[in-house]
Each structure stands twice: as structure tokens, then as C-alpha cells.
Amino acid sequence: MKRRSLVAGNWKMNKTTVEAAMLSQDICNHYYNDYDNVETVLCPSFMALKTVGTVLDYDKSDIMLGAQDVYWQDNGAFTGAISATMLKSVGCKYCIVGHSERRQYFGETDESVNLKVRALLTQDITPIICVGENLAKRDEGEKAAIDFVTAQISAAFGEVGSDEAGRIVIAYEPIWAIGTGHTATPETAQEMCFRIRERIAEIYGLETAEKVRILYGGSMKPENAAMFAPQPDIDGGLIGGAALEAKPFLDIVKAFV
Ligand code: 13P
């Protein structure tokens, strides 16, 4: 089954609201609607969501709005938190969950990732669930890395029904490749993405597993994107540094067309 590719820019804690407006405008100006078989998502900070959403103007472009995190409660006394309902109200269609930086600096756990995934699904927002092993785990060998990542997958999908599982997006981001300039080889990334799909098939069956889009993330650049694109289980990319300017980001989008 041919899955539609997806390339998402994770802007992390970068860009003021004005800069975010300029970058999204620049991306729109150079975007071709004949990039039909690739879906493009921009994930600015919470602060810039509304502004970027206005620039994207869904009627004219195929570029979707995404957030970088969410809290699982719907409302109430949770100072500083943002709910899935709030994200929906500004037009978010996607939301990154469980990014390794959130796991490392903000105490995200497999349990909180699962709660966030379920909260997003109730609002019809597609979770982009990040998984990935650190260098110490990778150094223990490929089996240790696969066991670690597939356990993250099982935890993230807990209590998600089979009718919803197929629309979830996974991003395999080995921590040792994020922001380091060291990408996984396409073969290593493909092997892990295959194993992720295999785990989803064990839980939900092959038909659902074949629907799930699995992205690679970690120092993906225009120069290496074309090596990942042909891999059978890699359906796109989650891009950090190279998403902060229009040209390199769109060059990566083109590699997945
Ligand atoms: P880089 O592309 O900067 O390595 O970041 C990847 C990432 O963490 C995307 O979520």
C-alpha cells in the first residue's frame, strides 16, 4: 500500500511570532501545490500557532499546522498548560508528542505520552509520536535499541483503539542523531522503522500497520534526504535545524514527492 509521505518541520524553541510569520510566508511563497503526494506540516511554538495558521490559509495551500506538545487534561487548574481543545481551536491538525527533548528536560514518560496521544485523538488531532534510543543503548547493539524503541511504541499505543491507530504518525529519532550532524544510515533507520511497523502489526494487525506513517528524524538535510526517501518503511521526515529556513526545508519536502 502506498502511504502519503509526510514532512514536518519542528521549529523547537526558535522564532519570535514575527519571525515565524516571515518563515511560514516564505515557505508558502515557494510551495507548489503539485507536491500532491507529500503532506507538509509546520510546528512552531505555541506562541506562533495562531499567526502561522493565518499565514497558511488552508484554502490555498496544502501545508498543515502542528504543535510541539499538549497537556492531556481538557481544562482546569493546570497553570501553563495547553489542551488539545485549545490546539484544535487554532487549527492544529497535528501535534508532536514525546520528543526526546521533552523526555529529557521536561520529565515526559511513556505514561504521559500515552495520555497525550489519547487526548489528541479525542479532538481529531493526529499525534506524531517520537521514539528513539540514546547512544548508550545503541552501543549495546541493534537488538537492545530495537527492544527499547518497540517498548516505547507499545506504551504509547496503550488503550488506543484499532480504528484510531492507523492515523497515528511515528517519528523515529535516534537521540544520538538529533542536532549532531550524525544521521543514522538509511539502512539502520529502515531496519528500525520496519521493526516499529512490525510491532504495530503485532498489536493491531498488518492492515493497520501498513497505514501508519513512520518518519525518520535526526540531522536530516537536503543533502541526505534523498537517501531516506526510497526506504520502504520510511514515509517522511521530522526536521529540526533544516526546517528553520524555507529553502532547505522545501528541498527536503521535494525529496519525498
Ligand atoms: P535536527 O534535524 O536538528 O537534528 O532535529 C531533529 C529533531 O529533533 C526533529 O524533531
Tab-separated table of C-alpha atoms in Angstrom, residues 33-239:
chain	number	residue	atom	x	y	z
A	33	ASN	CA	0.584	22.510	-4.845
A	34	ASP	CA	1.809	19.768	-7.141
A	35	TYR	CA	3.606	18.336	-4.107
A	36	ASP	CA	0.465	16.247	-4.020
A	37	ASN	CA	1.798	13.025	-2.640
A	38	VAL	CA	3.553	14.690	0.276
A	39	GLU	CA	1.872	16.306	3.230
A	40	THR	CA	3.782	19.182	4.818
A	41	VAL	CA	3.396	20.263	8.435
A	42	LEU	CA	4.843	23.266	10.279
A	43	CYS	CA	5.184	23.032	14.064
A	44	PRO	CA	6.009	26.467	15.507
A	45	SER	CA	5.979	27.315	19.224
A	46	PHE	CA	2.602	27.673	20.956
A	47	MET	CA	3.089	31.452	20.791
A	48	ALA	CA	3.169	31.493	16.994
A	49	LEU	CA	0.485	28.896	16.229
A	50	LYS	CA	-2.283	31.347	15.501
A	51	THR	CA	-0.119	33.624	13.370
A	52	VAL	CA	1.328	30.763	11.324
A	53	GLY	CA	-2.144	29.251	10.942
A	54	THR	CA	-3.374	32.517	9.456
A	55	VAL	CA	-0.452	32.668	7.023
A	56	LEU	CA	-1.027	29.067	5.905
A	57	ASP	CA	-4.611	29.794	4.897
A	58	TYR	CA	-5.794	26.215	4.403
A	59	ASP	CA	-7.894	27.005	1.360
A	60	LYS	CA	-4.857	27.945	-0.674
A	61	SER	CA	-2.117	25.659	0.484
A	62	ASP	CA	-1.682	22.078	1.478
A	63	ILE	CA	0.541	22.935	4.443
A	64	MET	CA	-0.842	21.899	7.825
A	65	LEU	CA	-0.372	23.359	11.263
A	66	GLY	CA	1.095	21.302	14.100
A	67	ALA	CA	2.020	21.874	17.744
A	68	GLN	CA	5.055	20.601	19.629
A	69	ASP	CA	3.330	19.388	22.791
A	70	VAL	CA	-0.021	19.200	24.582
A	71	TYR	CA	-1.361	18.513	28.065
A	72	TRP	CA	-3.845	15.649	28.418
A	73	GLN	CA	-6.422	17.349	30.627
A	74	ASP	CA	-9.066	19.307	28.762
A	75	ASN	CA	-9.234	22.358	31.058
A	76	GLY	CA	-8.850	23.387	34.688
A	77	ALA	CA	-6.186	24.435	37.186
A	78	PHE	CA	-3.077	23.391	35.262
A	79	THR	CA	-1.055	26.597	35.116
A	80	GLY	CA	0.918	26.994	31.933
A	81	ALA	CA	-0.620	24.019	30.174
A	82	ILE	CA	-2.288	23.886	26.744
A	83	SER	CA	-5.067	21.400	25.959
A	84	ALA	CA	-5.941	19.548	22.773
A	85	THR	CA	-9.176	21.552	22.571
A	86	MET	CA	-7.138	24.764	22.551
A	87	LEU	CA	-4.875	23.422	19.816
A	88	LYS	CA	-7.893	22.456	17.762
A	89	SER	CA	-9.355	25.943	18.183
A	90	VAL	CA	-6.383	27.482	16.355
A	91	GLY	CA	-6.482	24.929	13.544
A	92	CYS	CA	-3.873	22.377	14.602
A	93	LYS	CA	-4.141	19.117	12.712
A	94	TYR	CA	-1.003	17.502	14.138
A	95	CYS	CA	0.865	17.519	17.435
A	96	ILE	CA	4.305	16.156	18.269
A	97	VAL	CA	4.316	14.021	21.430
A	98	GLY	CA	7.173	12.532	23.428
A	99	HIS	CA	10.027	14.310	21.695
A	100	SER	CA	13.304	13.205	23.301
A	101	GLU	CA	13.959	16.787	24.417
A	102	ARG	CA	10.673	16.757	26.324
A	103	ARG	CA	11.527	13.369	27.780
A	104	GLN	CA	14.987	14.653	28.785
A	105	TYR	CA	14.253	18.192	30.050
A	106	PHE	CA	10.566	18.145	30.994
A	107	GLY	CA	10.047	14.742	32.591
A	108	GLU	CA	7.947	13.221	29.792
A	109	THR	CA	7.395	9.500	30.365
A	110	ASP	CA	5.893	6.676	28.329
A	111	GLU	CA	2.771	7.045	30.504
A	112	SER	CA	2.353	10.773	29.856
A	113	VAL	CA	2.985	10.214	26.148
A	114	ASN	CA	0.117	7.731	26.078
A	115	LEU	CA	-2.236	10.124	27.915
A	116	LYS	CA	-1.377	12.892	25.447
A	117	VAL	CA	-1.896	10.614	22.432
A	118	ARG	CA	-5.378	9.685	23.677
A	119	ALA	CA	-6.287	13.317	24.447
A	120	LEU	CA	-5.272	14.379	20.931
A	121	LEU	CA	-7.270	11.622	19.266
A	122	THR	CA	-10.443	12.741	21.042
A	123	GLN	CA	-10.016	16.138	19.353
A	124	ASP	CA	-9.208	14.627	15.967
A	125	ILE	CA	-5.614	15.880	16.080
A	126	THR	CA	-3.063	13.441	14.690
A	127	PRO	CA	-0.267	12.633	17.146
A	128	ILE	CA	3.299	12.463	15.838
A	129	ILE	CA	4.812	10.155	18.452
A	130	CYS	CA	8.582	10.439	18.818
A	131	VAL	CA	10.607	7.411	19.818
A	132	GLY	CA	14.326	6.710	19.754
A	133	GLU	CA	17.239	5.288	21.682
A	134	ASN	CA	20.227	7.128	23.139
A	135	LEU	CA	23.843	6.404	22.269
A	136	ALA	CA	24.436	4.130	25.271
A	137	LYS	CA	21.503	1.945	24.197
A	138	ARG	CA	22.681	1.869	20.569
A	139	ASP	CA	26.152	0.868	21.769
A	140	GLU	CA	24.608	-2.164	23.485
A	141	GLY	CA	23.788	-3.396	19.989
A	142	GLU	CA	20.956	-3.309	17.474
A	143	LYS	CA	18.728	-5.730	19.386
A	144	ALA	CA	18.891	-3.588	22.548
A	145	ALA	CA	17.990	-0.484	20.538
A	146	ILE	CA	15.071	-2.252	18.828
A	147	ASP	CA	13.752	-3.649	22.128
A	148	PHE	CA	13.881	-0.186	23.684
A	149	VAL	CA	12.114	1.572	20.818
A	150	THR	CA	9.435	-1.074	20.323
A	151	ALA	CA	8.668	-0.918	24.065
A	152	GLN	CA	8.163	2.850	23.671
A	153	ILE	CA	5.751	2.087	20.831
A	154	SER	CA	3.727	-0.427	22.863
A	155	ALA	CA	3.431	2.063	25.735
A	156	ALA	CA	2.428	4.977	23.507
A	157	PHE	CA	-0.389	2.983	21.843
A	158	GLY	CA	-1.848	1.668	25.131
A	159	GLU	CA	-5.669	1.720	25.039
A	160	VAL	CA	-5.731	3.277	21.572
A	161	GLY	CA	-8.460	1.548	19.549
A	162	SER	CA	-7.701	-0.128	16.235
A	163	ASP	CA	-9.997	2.336	14.433
A	164	GLU	CA	-7.694	5.210	15.502
A	165	ALA	CA	-4.283	3.540	15.431
A	166	GLY	CA	-3.882	3.717	11.659
A	167	ARG	CA	-3.869	7.511	11.520
A	168	ILE	CA	-1.099	7.937	14.090
A	169	VAL	CA	2.304	9.069	12.835
A	170	ILE	CA	5.556	7.809	14.381
A	171	ALA	CA	8.865	9.644	14.218
A	172	TYR	CA	11.941	7.514	14.795
A	173	GLU	CA	14.553	9.930	16.087
A	174	PRO	CA	17.681	8.294	17.466
A	175	ILE	CA	18.830	10.725	20.155
A	176	TRP	CA	22.454	10.460	19.065
A	177	ALA	CA	21.472	11.847	15.635
A	178	ILE	CA	19.496	14.909	16.786
A	179	GLY	CA	21.259	18.187	16.153
A	180	THR	CA	24.610	16.415	15.972
A	181	GLY	CA	25.129	16.241	12.217
A	182	HIS	CA	25.416	12.435	12.590
A	183	THR	CA	22.490	10.837	10.792
A	184	ALA	CA	21.611	7.193	11.092
A	185	THR	CA	22.462	5.372	7.888
A	186	PRO	CA	19.388	4.806	5.704
A	187	GLU	CA	19.773	1.058	6.357
A	188	THR	CA	19.820	1.480	10.156
A	189	ALA	CA	16.831	3.831	10.039
A	190	GLN	CA	14.950	1.498	7.681
A	191	GLU	CA	15.594	-1.503	9.937
A	192	MET	CA	14.198	0.345	12.979
A	193	CYS	CA	11.191	1.685	11.056
A	194	PHE	CA	10.476	-1.862	9.823
A	195	ARG	CA	10.632	-3.127	13.434
A	196	ILE	CA	8.291	-0.356	14.564
A	197	ARG	CA	5.773	-1.344	11.897
A	198	GLU	CA	6.171	-4.982	12.863
A	199	ARG	CA	5.317	-4.130	16.498
A	200	ILE	CA	2.236	-2.184	15.418
A	201	ALA	CA	1.208	-5.175	13.290
A	202	GLU	CA	1.555	-7.435	16.340
A	203	ILE	CA	-0.864	-5.199	18.234
A	204	TYR	CA	-3.354	-4.188	15.508
A	205	GLY	CA	-2.717	-6.429	12.515
A	206	LEU	CA	-0.944	-5.827	9.230
A	207	GLU	CA	-3.634	-3.736	7.590
A	208	THR	CA	-3.493	-1.067	10.296
A	209	ALA	CA	0.309	-1.198	10.487
A	210	GLU	CA	0.505	-0.548	6.753
A	211	LYS	CA	-1.464	2.683	7.214
A	212	VAL	CA	0.795	4.174	9.905
A	213	ARG	CA	3.305	6.651	8.582
A	214	ILE	CA	6.778	6.400	10.061
A	215	LEU	CA	9.182	9.327	9.747
A	216	TYR	CA	12.912	9.499	10.298
A	217	GLY	CA	14.350	12.443	12.229
A	218	GLY	CA	17.880	13.378	13.204
A	219	SER	CA	20.104	15.698	11.189
A	220	MET	CA	18.045	15.221	8.031
A	221	LYS	CA	19.231	17.742	5.418
A	222	PRO	CA	18.656	18.350	1.715
A	223	GLU	CA	21.936	16.510	1.057
A	224	ASN	CA	20.843	13.266	2.706
A	225	ALA	CA	17.028	13.283	2.408
A	226	ALA	CA	17.111	11.525	-0.969
A	227	MET	CA	18.807	8.507	0.635
A	228	PHE	CA	15.979	8.055	3.144
A	229	ALA	CA	13.093	8.648	0.757
A	230	PRO	CA	13.298	5.315	-1.149
A	231	GLN	CA	13.378	3.175	2.009
A	232	PRO	CA	10.171	1.111	2.090
A	233	ASP	CA	9.260	1.805	5.728
A	234	ILE	CA	10.347	5.463	5.889
A	235	ASP	CA	7.449	7.708	4.928
A	236	GLY	CA	8.957	11.134	5.515
A	237	GLY	CA	10.968	13.216	7.926
A	238	LEU	CA	10.735	15.223	11.138
A	239	ILE	CA	13.132	18.072	10.588
